[in-house]
PDB file of C-alpha atoms in Angstrom:
ATOM      1  CA  MET A   1     135.630-111.626 -70.941  1.00  0.00           C
ATOM      2  CA  ASN A   2     133.532-114.117 -72.925  1.00  0.00           C
ATOM      3  CA  GLU A   3     131.621-114.869 -69.792  1.00  0.00           C
ATOM      4  CA  LEU A   4     130.768-111.172 -69.362  1.00  0.00           C
ATOM      5  CA  PHE A   5     129.480-110.909 -72.951  1.00  0.00           C
ATOM      6  CA  GLY A   6     127.472-114.100 -72.397  1.00  0.00           C
ATOM      7  CA  LEU A   7     125.921-112.679 -69.134  1.00  0.00           C
ATOM      8  CA  LEU A   8     125.025-109.447 -70.855  1.00  0.00           C
ATOM      9  CA  PHE A   9     123.507-111.350 -73.814  1.00  0.00           C
ATOM     10  CA  LEU A  10     121.393-113.387 -71.433  1.00  0.00           C
ATOM     11  CA  LEU A  11     120.261-110.273 -69.530  1.00  0.00           C
ATOM     12  CA  GLY A  12     119.342-108.593 -72.780  1.00  0.00           C
ATOM     13  CA  VAL A  13     117.416-111.574 -74.052  1.00  0.00           C
ATOM     14  CA  GLY A  14     115.695-111.954 -70.700  1.00  0.00           C
ATOM     15  CA  GLY A  15     114.700-108.220 -70.610  1.00  0.00           C
ATOM     16  CA  TRP A  16     113.397-108.404 -74.116  1.00  0.00           C
ATOM     17  CA  GLY A  17     111.382-111.496 -73.286  1.00  0.00           C
ATOM     18  CA  ILE A  18     109.947-109.882 -70.177  1.00  0.00           C
ATOM     19  CA  ALA A  19     109.092-106.702 -72.142  1.00  0.00           C
ATOM     20  CA  ASN A  20     107.312-108.699 -74.866  1.00  0.00           C
ATOM     21  CA  SER A  21     105.485-110.840 -72.366  1.00  0.00           C
ATOM     22  CA  VAL A  22     103.664-107.868 -70.847  1.00  0.00           C
ATOM     23  CA  ARG A  23     101.098-105.733 -72.780  1.00  0.00           C
ATOM     24  CA  ILE A  24      99.010-102.889 -71.364  1.00  0.00           C
ATOM     25  CA  VAL A  25      95.668-102.192 -73.104  1.00  0.00           C
ATOM     26  CA  ASN A  26      94.069 -98.778 -72.552  1.00  0.00           C
ATOM     27  CA  GLN A  27      90.482 -98.408 -71.385  1.00  0.00           C
ATOM     28  CA  GLY A  28      88.013 -98.527 -74.277  1.00  0.00           C
ATOM     29  CA  ASN A  29      90.316-100.589 -76.477  1.00  0.00           C
ATOM     30  CA  ILE A  30      90.558-104.272 -77.223  1.00  0.00           C
ATOM     31  CA  ALA A  31      93.568-106.068 -78.751  1.00  0.00           C
ATOM     32  CA  LEU A  32      93.708-109.326 -80.645  1.00  0.00           C
ATOM     33  CA  VAL A  33      96.509-111.842 -80.145  1.00  0.00           C
ATOM     34  CA  GLU A  34      97.766-114.475 -82.521  1.00  0.00           C
ATOM     35  CA  ARG A  35      99.942-117.464 -81.537  1.00  0.00           C
ATOM     36  CA  LEU A  36     102.111-118.850 -84.251  1.00  0.00           C
ATOM     37  CA  GLY A  37      99.909-117.127 -86.893  1.00  0.00           C
ATOM     38  CA  SER A  38      96.553-118.329 -85.562  1.00  0.00           C
ATOM     39  CA  TYR A  39      94.039-116.338 -83.539  1.00  0.00           C
ATOM     40  CA  SER A  40      94.537-117.031 -79.881  1.00  0.00           C
ATOM     41  CA  ARG A  41      92.568-114.616 -77.680  1.00  0.00           C
ATOM     42  CA  ARG A  42      91.618-111.018 -77.029  1.00  0.00           C
ATOM     43  CA  LEU A  43      93.200-108.706 -74.499  1.00  0.00           C
ATOM     44  CA  GLU A  44      90.877-106.645 -72.277  1.00  0.00           C
ATOM     45  CA  PRO A  45      91.802-103.201 -70.912  1.00  0.00           C
ATOM     46  CA  GLY A  46      94.512-103.360 -68.261  1.00  0.00           C
ATOM     47  CA  LEU A  47      97.706-105.427 -67.728  1.00  0.00           C
ATOM     48  CA  ASN A  48      97.957-108.609 -69.859  1.00  0.00           C
ATOM     49  CA  PHE A  49     100.695-111.270 -70.137  1.00  0.00           C
ATOM     50  CA  MET A  50     101.712-113.113 -73.300  1.00  0.00           C
ATOM     51  CA  LEU A  51     104.244-115.723 -74.314  1.00  0.00           C
ATOM     52  CA  PRO A  52     107.261-114.075 -75.897  1.00  0.00           C
ATOM     53  CA  ILE A  53     108.025-114.973 -79.478  1.00  0.00           C
ATOM     54  CA  LEU A  54     104.892-117.194 -79.635  1.00  0.00           C
ATOM     55  CA  ASP A  55     102.206-114.565 -79.014  1.00  0.00           C
ATOM     56  CA  ARG A  56     101.893-111.396 -81.085  1.00  0.00           C
ATOM     57  CA  VAL A  57      99.354-108.462 -80.928  1.00  0.00           C
ATOM     58  CA  VAL A  58      98.026-108.138 -84.464  1.00  0.00           C
ATOM     59  CA  PHE A  59      95.197-105.605 -83.966  1.00  0.00           C
ATOM     60  CA  GLU A  60      94.207-103.140 -81.394  1.00  0.00           C
ATOM     61  CA  GLU A  61      91.220-100.798 -81.862  1.00  0.00           C
ATOM     62  CA  THR A  62      88.727 -98.861 -79.773  1.00  0.00           C
ATOM     63  CA  ILE A  63      85.196-100.022 -79.128  1.00  0.00           C
ATOM     64  CA  ARG A  64      83.943 -96.478 -78.650  1.00  0.00           C
ATOM     65  CA  GLU A  65      81.727 -94.795 -81.217  1.00  0.00           C
ATOM     66  CA  LYS A  66      83.644 -93.349 -84.188  1.00  0.00           C
ATOM     67  CA  VAL A  67      82.867 -90.745 -86.816  1.00  0.00           C
ATOM     68  CA  LEU A  68      83.426 -91.507 -90.519  1.00  0.00           C
ATOM     69  CA  ASP A  69      83.655 -88.347 -92.634  1.00  0.00           C
ATOM     70  CA  VAL A  70      82.486 -89.346 -96.177  1.00  0.00           C
ATOM     71  CA  PRO A  71      84.129 -87.029 -98.767  1.00  0.00           C
ATOM     72  CA  PRO A  72      81.862 -85.192-101.234  1.00  0.00           C
ATOM     73  CA  GLN A  73      80.862 -87.148-104.315  1.00  0.00           C
ATOM     74  CA  GLN A  74      78.755 -86.532-107.433  1.00  0.00           C
ATOM     75  CA  CYS A  75      75.383 -88.252-107.681  1.00  0.00           C
ATOM     76  CA  ILE A  76      72.780 -88.270-110.413  1.00  0.00           C
ATOM     77  CA  THR A  77      69.094 -87.910-109.520  1.00  0.00           C
ATOM     78  CA  ARG A  78      66.227 -89.655-111.205  1.00  0.00           C
ATOM     79  CA  ASP A  79      65.598 -86.682-113.490  1.00  0.00           C
ATOM     80  CA  ASN A  80      69.314 -86.684-114.552  1.00  0.00           C
ATOM     81  CA  VAL A  81      70.565 -83.778-112.538  1.00  0.00           C
ATOM     82  CA  THR A  82      74.095 -83.957-111.143  1.00  0.00           C
ATOM     83  CA  ILE A  83      74.523 -82.891-107.465  1.00  0.00           C
ATOM     84  CA  THR A  84      77.341 -83.141-104.943  1.00  0.00           C
ATOM     85  CA  VAL A  85      76.555 -84.916-101.654  1.00  0.00           C
ATOM     86  CA  ASP A  86      78.692 -85.566 -98.583  1.00  0.00           C
ATOM     87  CA  ALA A  87      77.694 -87.258 -95.354  1.00  0.00           C
ATOM     88  CA  VAL A  88      78.926 -88.233 -91.862  1.00  0.00           C
ATOM     89  CA  VAL A  89      78.458 -91.711 -90.383  1.00  0.00           C
ATOM     90  CA  TYR A  90      78.542 -92.596 -86.688  1.00  0.00           C
ATOM     91  CA  TRP A  91      79.545 -96.241 -86.017  1.00  0.00           C
ATOM     92  CA  ARG A  92      81.235 -98.556 -83.567  1.00  0.00           C
ATOM     93  CA  ILE A  93      82.874-101.990 -83.504  1.00  0.00           C
ATOM     94  CA  MET A  94      80.776-104.539 -81.726  1.00  0.00           C
ATOM     95  CA  ASP A  95      82.810-107.709 -82.614  1.00  0.00           C
ATOM     96  CA  MET A  96      86.572-107.075 -82.776  1.00  0.00           C
ATOM     97  CA  GLU A  97      87.325-110.480 -84.284  1.00  0.00           C
ATOM     98  CA  ARG A  98      85.010-110.096 -87.239  1.00  0.00           C
ATOM     99  CA  ALA A  99      86.082-106.458 -87.764  1.00  0.00           C
ATOM    100  CA  TYR A 100      89.671-107.658 -88.263  1.00  0.00           C
ATOM    101  CA  TYR A 101      89.249-111.051 -89.914  1.00  0.00           C
ATOM    102  CA  LYS A 102      86.131-110.447 -92.076  1.00  0.00           C
ATOM    103  CA  VAL A 103      87.357-107.358 -93.947  1.00  0.00           C
ATOM    104  CA  GLU A 104      90.830-106.245 -94.855  1.00  0.00           C
ATOM    105  CA  ASN A 105      90.530-102.503 -94.430  1.00  0.00           C
ATOM    106  CA  LEU A 106      87.457-101.627 -92.341  1.00  0.00           C
ATOM    107  CA  THR A 107      87.660 -97.840 -92.728  1.00  0.00           C
ATOM    108  CA  MET A 108      88.075 -98.028 -96.542  1.00  0.00           C
ATOM    109  CA  ALA A 109      85.284-100.594 -96.823  1.00  0.00           C
ATOM    110  CA  MET A 110      82.927 -98.428 -94.778  1.00  0.00           C
ATOM    111  CA  THR A 111      83.679 -95.343 -96.890  1.00  0.00           C
ATOM    112  CA  ASN A 112      83.072 -97.118-100.194  1.00  0.00           C
ATOM    113  CA  LEU A 113      79.927 -98.722 -98.884  1.00  0.00           C
ATOM    114  CA  VAL A 114      78.471 -95.437 -97.699  1.00  0.00           C
ATOM    115  CA  GLN A 115      79.251 -93.703-101.005  1.00  0.00           C
ATOM    116  CA  THR A 116      77.608 -96.511-102.924  1.00  0.00           C
ATOM    117  CA  GLN A 117      74.430 -96.409-100.780  1.00  0.00           C
ATOM    118  CA  ILE A 118      74.262 -92.591-101.069  1.00  0.00           C
ATOM    119  CA  ARG A 119      74.421 -92.753-104.829  1.00  0.00           C
ATOM    120  CA  ALA A 120      71.727 -95.473-104.834  1.00  0.00           C
ATOM    121  CA  GLU A 121      69.370 -93.491-102.633  1.00  0.00           C
ATOM    122  CA  ILE A 122      69.821 -90.204-104.513  1.00  0.00           C
ATOM    123  CA  GLY A 123      69.159 -92.005-107.833  1.00  0.00           C
ATOM    124  CA  LYS A 124      65.689 -92.861-106.571  1.00  0.00           C
ATOM    125  CA  LEU A 125      64.630 -89.287-106.097  1.00  0.00           C
ATOM    126  CA  GLU A 126      64.165 -86.240-108.319  1.00  0.00           C
ATOM    127  CA  LEU A 127      66.055 -83.044-107.606  1.00  0.00           C
ATOM    128  CA  ASP A 128      63.242 -81.253-105.688  1.00  0.00           C
ATOM    129  CA  GLU A 129      62.675 -84.355-103.521  1.00  0.00           C
ATOM    130  CA  THR A 130      66.288 -84.484-102.374  1.00  0.00           C
ATOM    131  CA  PHE A 131      65.894 -81.227-100.494  1.00  0.00           C
ATOM    132  CA  THR A 132      62.662 -82.226 -98.785  1.00  0.00           C
ATOM    133  CA  ALA A 133      63.211 -85.925 -98.150  1.00  0.00           C
ATOM    134  CA  ARG A 134      66.552 -85.636 -96.313  1.00  0.00           C
ATOM    135  CA  THR A 135      65.217 -87.294 -93.187  1.00  0.00           C
ATOM    136  CA  GLN A 136      63.875 -90.213 -95.200  1.00  0.00           C
ATOM    137  CA  ILE A 137      67.192 -90.612 -96.965  1.00  0.00           C
ATOM    138  CA  ASN A 138      69.018 -90.696 -93.649  1.00  0.00           C
ATOM    139  CA  GLU A 139      66.702 -93.363 -92.334  1.00  0.00           C
ATOM    140  CA  ASN A 140      67.108 -95.516 -95.422  1.00  0.00           C
ATOM    141  CA  LEU A 141      70.905 -95.197 -95.349  1.00  0.00           C
ATOM    142  CA  LEU A 142      70.995 -96.135 -91.660  1.00  0.00           C
ATOM    143  CA  ARG A 143      68.906 -99.207 -92.243  1.00  0.00           C
ATOM    144  CA  ASP A 144      70.795-100.399 -95.295  1.00  0.00           C
ATOM    145  CA  LEU A 145      74.277 -99.659 -93.837  1.00  0.00           C
ATOM    146  CA  ASP A 146      73.491-101.391 -90.583  1.00  0.00           C
ATOM    147  CA  ILE A 147      72.463-104.549 -92.448  1.00  0.00           C
ATOM    148  CA  ALA A 148      75.472-104.436 -94.784  1.00  0.00           C
ATOM    149  CA  THR A 149      78.044-103.964 -92.023  1.00  0.00           C
ATOM    150  CA  ASP A 150      76.612-106.515 -89.622  1.00  0.00           C
ATOM    151  CA  PRO A 151      78.920-109.351 -91.021  1.00  0.00           C
ATOM    152  CA  TRP A 152      81.932-107.088 -90.205  1.00  0.00           C
ATOM    153  CA  GLY A 153      80.882-106.825 -86.568  1.00  0.00           C
ATOM    154  CA  VAL A 154      80.066-103.104 -86.953  1.00  0.00           C
ATOM    155  CA  LYS A 155      76.965-101.216 -85.708  1.00  0.00           C
ATOM    156  CA  VAL A 156      76.015 -98.030 -87.617  1.00  0.00           C
ATOM    157  CA  THR A 157      74.241 -95.777 -85.152  1.00  0.00           C
ATOM    158  CA  ARG A 158      73.540 -92.667 -87.219  1.00  0.00           C
ATOM    159  CA  VAL A 159      73.820 -91.303 -90.752  1.00  0.00           C
ATOM    160  CA  GLU A 160      73.493 -87.655 -91.705  1.00  0.00           C
ATOM    161  CA  LEU A 161      73.652 -86.008 -95.078  1.00  0.00           C
ATOM    162  CA  ARG A 162      75.674 -82.965 -94.405  1.00  0.00           C
ATOM    163  CA  ASP A 163      75.323 -81.028 -97.653  1.00  0.00           C
ATOM    164  CA  ILE A 164      73.478 -81.366-100.977  1.00  0.00           C
ATOM    165  CA  ALA A 165      74.835 -78.898-103.566  1.00  0.00           C
ATOM    166  CA  PRO A 166      73.685 -78.866-107.163  1.00  0.00           C
ATOM    167  CA  SER A 167      75.893 -77.515-110.004  1.00  0.00           C
ATOM    168  CA  GLN A 168      76.026 -73.845-110.799  1.00  0.00           C
ATOM    169  CA  ALA A 169      73.984 -74.309-113.940  1.00  0.00           C
ATOM    170  CA  VAL A 170      71.257 -76.082-111.967  1.00  0.00           C
ATOM    171  CA  LYS A 171      71.351 -73.312-109.308  1.00  0.00           C
ATOM    172  CA  ASP A 172      70.843 -70.658-111.995  1.00  0.00           C
ATOM    173  CA  SER A 173      67.945 -72.679-113.458  1.00  0.00           C
ATOM    174  CA  MET A 174      66.436 -73.039-109.993  1.00  0.00           C
ATOM    175  CA  GLU A 175      66.713 -69.317-109.368  1.00  0.00           C
ATOM    176  CA  LEU A 176      64.949 -68.544-112.637  1.00  0.00           C
ATOM    177  CA  GLN A 177      62.300 -71.043-111.748  1.00  0.00           C
ATOM    178  CA  MET A 178      61.788 -69.649-108.289  1.00  0.00           C
ATOM    179  CA  SER A 179      61.643 -66.082-109.676  1.00  0.00           C
ATOM    180  CA  ALA A 180      58.954 -67.136-112.162  1.00  0.00           C
ATOM    181  CA  GLU A 181      57.079 -68.961-109.421  1.00  0.00           C
ATOM    182  CA  ARG A 182      57.193 -65.873-107.187  1.00  0.00           C
ATOM    183  CA  LYS A 183      55.875 -63.693-110.005  1.00  0.00           C
ATOM    184  CA  ARG A 184      53.132 -66.177-110.729  1.00  0.00           C
ATOM    185  CA  ARG A 185      52.084 -66.282-107.085  1.00  0.00           C
ATOM    186  CA  ALA A 186      52.170 -62.494-106.893  1.00  0.00           C
ATOM    187  CA  ALA A 187      49.980 -62.187-109.943  1.00  0.00           C
ATOM    188  CA  ILE A 188      47.533 -64.769-108.529  1.00  0.00           C
ATOM    189  CA  LEU A 189      47.432 -62.984-105.165  1.00  0.00           C
ATOM    190  CA  THR A 190      46.832 -59.618-106.916  1.00  0.00           C
ATOM    191  CA  SER A 191      44.019 -60.947-109.033  1.00  0.00           C
ATOM    192  CA  GLU A 192      42.494 -62.671-106.044  1.00  0.00           C
ATOM    193  CA  GLY A 193      42.720 -59.431-104.069  1.00  0.00           C
ATOM    194  CA  GLU A 194      41.028 -57.475-106.857  1.00  0.00           C
ATOM    195  CA  ARG A 195      38.359 -60.048-107.130  1.00  0.00           C
ATOM    196  CA  GLU A 196      37.695 -60.044-103.405  1.00  0.00           C
ATOM    197  CA  ALA A 197      37.638 -56.228-103.417  1.00  0.00           C
ATOM    198  CA  ALA A 198      35.062 -56.200-106.297  1.00  0.00           C
ATOM    199  CA  ILE A 199      32.947 -58.853-104.570  1.00  0.00           C
ATOM    200  CA  ASN A 200      33.057 -56.972-101.287  1.00  0.00           C
ATOM    201  CA  SER A 201      32.192 -53.692-103.015  1.00  0.00           C
ATOM    202  CA  ALA A 202      29.231 -55.236-104.829  1.00  0.00           C
ATOM    203  CA  ARG A 203      28.140 -57.036-101.678  1.00  0.00           C
ATOM    204  CA  GLY A 204      28.353 -53.739 -99.739  1.00  0.00           C
ATOM    205  CA  LYS A 205      26.292 -51.896-102.362  1.00  0.00           C
ATOM    206  CA  ALA A 206      23.638 -54.700-102.379  1.00  0.00           C
ATOM    207  CA  GLU A 207      23.482 -54.787 -98.604  1.00  0.00           C
ATOM    208  CA  ALA A 208      23.219 -50.951 -98.542  1.00  0.00           C
ATOM    209  CA  GLN A 209      20.345 -51.048-100.998  1.00  0.00           C
ATOM    210  CA  VAL A 210      18.609 -53.754 -98.986  1.00  0.00           C
ATOM    211  CA  LEU A 211      19.083 -51.789 -95.747  1.00  0.00           C
ATOM    212  CA  ALA A 212      17.818 -48.626 -97.438  1.00  0.00           C
ATOM    213  CA  ALA A 213      14.737 -50.465 -98.778  1.00  0.00           C
ATOM    214  CA  GLN A 214      14.083 -51.958 -95.344  1.00  0.00           C
ATOM    215  CA  ALA A 215      14.477 -48.561 -93.717  1.00  0.00           C
ATOM    216  CA  GLU A 216      12.065 -46.994 -96.210  1.00  0.00           C
ATOM    217  CA  GLN A 217       9.614 -49.874 -95.679  1.00  0.00           C
ATOM    218  CA  LYS A 218       9.811 -49.490 -91.867  1.00  0.00           C
ATOM    219  CA  ALA A 219       9.438 -45.708 -92.212  1.00  0.00           C
ATOM    220  CA  ALA A 220       6.359 -46.105 -94.425  1.00  0.00           C
ATOM    221  CA  ILE A 221       4.842 -48.656 -91.971  1.00  0.00           C
ATOM    222  CA  LEU A 222       5.532 -46.395 -89.038  1.00  0.00           C
ATOM    223  CA  ALA A 223       4.079 -43.400 -90.869  1.00  0.00           C
ATOM    224  CA  ALA A 224       1.012 -45.363 -91.836  1.00  0.00           C
ATOM    225  CA  GLU A 225       0.639 -46.676 -88.277  1.00  0.00           C
ATOM    226  CA  ALA A 226       1.082 -43.095 -86.923  1.00  0.00           C
ATOM    227  CA  GLN A 227      -1.462 -41.723 -89.388  1.00  0.00           C
ATOM    228  CA  GLN A 228      -3.889 -44.519 -88.440  1.00  0.00           C
ATOM    229  CA  LYS A 229      -3.404 -43.743 -84.794  1.00  0.00           C
ATOM    230  CA  VAL A 230      -4.035 -40.011 -85.463  1.00  0.00           C
ATOM    231  CA  VAL A 231      -7.258 -40.792 -87.345  1.00  0.00           C
ATOM    232  CA  VAL A 232      -8.358 -43.140 -84.613  1.00  0.00           C
ATOM    233  CA  LEU A 233      -7.491 -40.669 -81.902  1.00  0.00           C
ATOM    234  CA  ARG A 234      -9.185 -37.819 -83.794  1.00  0.00           C
ATOM    235  CA  ALA A 235     -12.378 -39.913 -84.290  1.00  0.00           C
ATOM    236  CA  GLN A 236     -12.322 -40.815 -80.643  1.00  0.00           C
ATOM    237  CA  ALA A 237     -11.908 -37.165 -79.716  1.00  0.00           C
ATOM    238  CA  GLU A 238     -14.741 -36.070 -81.978  1.00  0.00           C
ATOM    239  CA  ARG A 239     -16.951 -38.809 -80.590  1.00  0.00           C
ATOM    240  CA  GLN A 240     -16.092 -37.865 -77.068  1.00  0.00           C
ATOM    241  CA  ASP A 241     -16.725 -34.182 -77.909  1.00  0.00           C
ATOM    242  CA  GLN A 242     -20.125 -35.061 -79.387  1.00  0.00           C
ATOM    243  CA  ILE A 243     -20.982 -37.103 -76.380  1.00  0.00           C
ATOM    244  CA  LEU A 244     -19.913 -34.302 -74.052  1.00  0.00           C
ATOM    245  CA  ARG A 245     -21.911 -31.780 -76.116  1.00  0.00           C
ATOM    246  CA  ALA A 246     -24.940 -34.027 -76.073  1.00  0.00           C
ATOM    247  CA  GLN A 247     -24.586 -34.515 -72.383  1.00  0.00           C
ATOM    248  CA  GLY A 248     -24.212 -30.761 -71.910  1.00  0.00           C
ATOM    249  CA  THR A 249     -27.227 -30.106 -74.051  1.00  0.00           C
ATOM    250  CA  ALA A 250     -29.266 -32.639 -72.055  1.00  0.00           C
ATOM    251  CA  GLU A 251     -28.145 -31.094 -68.816  1.00  0.00           C
ATOM    252  CA  ALA A 252     -29.023 -27.642 -70.155  1.00  0.00           C
ATOM    253  CA  MET A 253     -32.449 -28.882 -71.230  1.00  0.00           C
ATOM    254  CA  LYS A 254     -33.078 -30.266 -67.813  1.00  0.00           C
ATOM    255  CA  ILE A 255     -32.020 -27.019 -66.138  1.00  0.00           C
ATOM    256  CA  ILE A 256     -34.241 -24.998 -68.525  1.00  0.00           C
ATOM    257  CA  ALA A 257     -37.212 -27.331 -67.894  1.00  0.00           C
ATOM    258  CA  ALA A 258     -36.769 -27.065 -64.230  1.00  0.00           C
ATOM    259  CA  ALA A 259     -36.555 -23.249 -64.458  1.00  0.00           C
ATOM    260  CA  LEU A 260     -39.748 -23.136 -66.565  1.00  0.00           C
ATOM    261  CA  ARG A 261     -41.588 -25.220 -64.020  1.00  0.00           C
ATOM    262  CA  GLU A 262     -40.533 -22.961 -61.194  1.00  0.00           C
ATOM    263  CA  ASP A 263     -41.007 -19.608 -62.944  1.00  0.00           C
ATOM    264  CA  PRO A 264     -43.349 -19.276 -66.072  1.00  0.00           C
ATOM    265  CA  LYS A 265     -41.943 -15.845 -66.839  1.00  0.00           C
ATOM    266  CA  THR A 266     -38.689 -17.459 -67.845  1.00  0.00           C
ATOM    267  CA  LYS A 267     -40.171 -18.257 -71.272  1.00  0.00           C
ATOM    268  CA  GLU A 268     -39.689 -14.633 -72.449  1.00  0.00           C
ATOM    269  CA  ALA A 269     -36.047 -14.740 -71.421  1.00  0.00           C
ATOM    270  CA  LEU A 270     -35.629 -18.025 -73.224  1.00  0.00           C
ATOM    271  CA  GLN A 271     -37.176 -16.682 -76.331  1.00  0.00           C
ATOM    272  CA  PHE A 272     -34.772 -13.738 -76.234  1.00  0.00           C
ATOM    273  CA  LEU A 273     -31.827 -16.088 -75.822  1.00  0.00           C
ATOM    274  CA  LEU A 274     -32.918 -18.322 -78.699  1.00  0.00           C
ATOM    275  CA  ALA A 275     -33.357 -15.333 -81.011  1.00  0.00           C
ATOM    276  CA  GLN A 276     -29.975 -13.962 -80.003  1.00  0.00           C
ATOM    277  CA  GLY A 277     -28.322 -17.399 -80.598  1.00  0.00           C
ATOM    278  CA  TYR A 278     -29.964 -17.683 -83.964  1.00  0.00           C
ATOM    279  CA  LEU A 279     -28.656 -14.298 -84.984  1.00  0.00           C
ATOM    280  CA  ASP A 280     -25.132 -15.053 -83.569  1.00  0.00           C
ATOM    281  CA  MET A 281     -25.033 -18.286 -85.672  1.00  0.00           C
ATOM    282  CA  GLY A 282     -25.614 -16.272 -88.811  1.00  0.00           C
ATOM    283  CA  ARG A 283     -22.949 -13.818 -87.830  1.00  0.00           C
ATOM    284  CA  THR A 284     -20.451 -16.674 -87.164  1.00  0.00           C
ATOM    285  CA  ILE A 285     -21.174 -18.252 -90.501  1.00  0.00           C
ATOM    286  CA  GLY A 286     -20.620 -14.896 -92.189  1.00  0.00           C
ATOM    287  CA  HIS A 287     -17.231 -14.364 -90.561  1.00  0.00           C
ATOM    288  CA  SER A 288     -15.848 -17.826 -91.435  1.00  0.00           C
ATOM    289  CA  ASP A 289     -12.857 -18.117 -93.976  1.00  0.00           C
ATOM    290  CA  SER A 290     -14.860 -20.162 -96.503  1.00  0.00           C
ATOM    291  CA  SER A 291     -17.141 -18.299 -98.821  1.00  0.00           C
ATOM    292  CA  LYS A 292     -20.775 -19.074 -98.022  1.00  0.00           C
ATOM    293  CA  VAL A 293     -24.121 -17.556 -98.838  1.00  0.00           C
ATOM    294  CA  LEU A 294     -26.699 -17.491 -96.128  1.00  0.00           C
ATOM    295  CA  PHE A 295     -30.276 -16.630 -97.084  1.00  0.00           C
ATOM    296  CA  MET A 296     -32.182 -15.422 -93.991  1.00  0.00           C
ATOM    297  CA  ASP A 297     -35.816 -14.248 -94.026  1.00  0.00           C
ATOM    298  CA  PRO A 298     -36.503 -11.912 -91.105  1.00  0.00           C
ATOM    299  CA  SER A 299     -40.122 -12.883 -91.161  1.00  0.00           C
ATOM    300  CA  SER A 300     -39.207 -16.466 -90.470  1.00  0.00           C
ATOM    301  CA  ILE A 301     -37.512 -15.686 -87.170  1.00  0.00           C
ATOM    302  CA  PRO A 302     -40.790 -15.669 -85.081  1.00  0.00           C
ATOM    303  CA  ALA A 303     -41.804 -18.945 -86.633  1.00  0.00           C
ATOM    304  CA  THR A 304     -38.475 -20.515 -85.760  1.00  0.00           C
ATOM    305  CA  ILE A 305     -38.725 -19.208 -82.237  1.00  0.00           C
ATOM    306  CA  GLU A 306     -42.212 -20.692 -81.901  1.00  0.00           C
ATOM    307  CA  GLY A 307     -40.847 -24.035 -83.100  1.00  0.00           C
ATOM    308  CA  VAL A 308     -38.156 -23.952 -80.501  1.00  0.00           C
ATOM    309  CA  LYS A 309     -40.724 -22.937 -77.852  1.00  0.00           C
ATOM    310  CA  SER A 310     -42.790 -25.963 -78.734  1.00  0.00           C
ATOM    311  CA  LEU A 311     -39.739 -28.226 -78.302  1.00  0.00           C
ATOM    312  CA  ILE A 312     -39.074 -26.643 -74.911  1.00  0.00           C
ATOM    313  CA  GLU A 313     -42.735 -26.912 -73.788  1.00  0.00           C
ATOM    314  CA  GLN A 314     -42.927 -30.652 -74.679  1.00  0.00           C
ATOM    315  CA  PRO A 315     -40.641 -31.789 -71.953  1.00  0.00           C
ATOM    316  CA  SER A 316     -42.439 -29.593 -69.421  1.00  0.00           C
ATOM    317  CA  ARG A 317     -45.796 -31.205 -70.341  1.00  0.00           C
ATOM    318  CA  GLU A 318     -44.314 -34.689 -70.115  1.00  0.00           C
ATOM    319  CA  VAL A 319     -42.965 -33.858 -66.716  1.00  0.00           C
TER     320      VAL A 319
END
């Protein structure tokens, strides 16, 4: 009976030893092993063997990227305004030994470090700058946290401020300020619009006056040029008419002279025509619209005819 209990005890101890000598590490994880209280080695993913009782797994953690959700905290800006800020940090363990042996509680240490850095960065800015400089804050936090966590074997890959919320009193003040700013901009835009309208109206009137003056000037120039052309054309027409009349008179004189040379009896007919023309001229003058007084002596008609006859006879003598 005692031998049976002894055999069972040996089988139990042997099974326990075998179970403790084998350790399976999942993909993406790394485990740290201590032997008799001192760091011995690290276990890679897969099947690993250890010495029972002597070896012990003290730490196993993933080397994949992790997300640290930083809880909201109150921060004070440079202009003494209290705001609530929370963030999210993406990080991963690069050196498992340092992550375990350099810091006692890595997650708590990361959280406190991030909160401290956020308060420091927000304290450098005024309230209005915190809403516009979020990208710059993220970059500064990433740089500072990456440097601070390097002794712990941690790599910070990304930091994002998730929310920046001022207090209700600050929100009300900001709403009043924005309302006043919108009213001021509306008033400025209205005044600028009225000024532009007045300027455009005055400019339009001035341009209209200038165009009217230019149109009048051009009309006066064109009228003067037209009148000048009319005078020139009229003078040219009168000159041409006088030339044609003179030419006609010369032709008539040549015809009369030729007729007198061929037939001397033509003189009596010419005298009759001259007398009739003289009388017709007086009748025409009397019938004109203008009031004229013509003094005609009937006894002077023969003398006038004789004078015309002498003018007619001179060309015939010269010929």
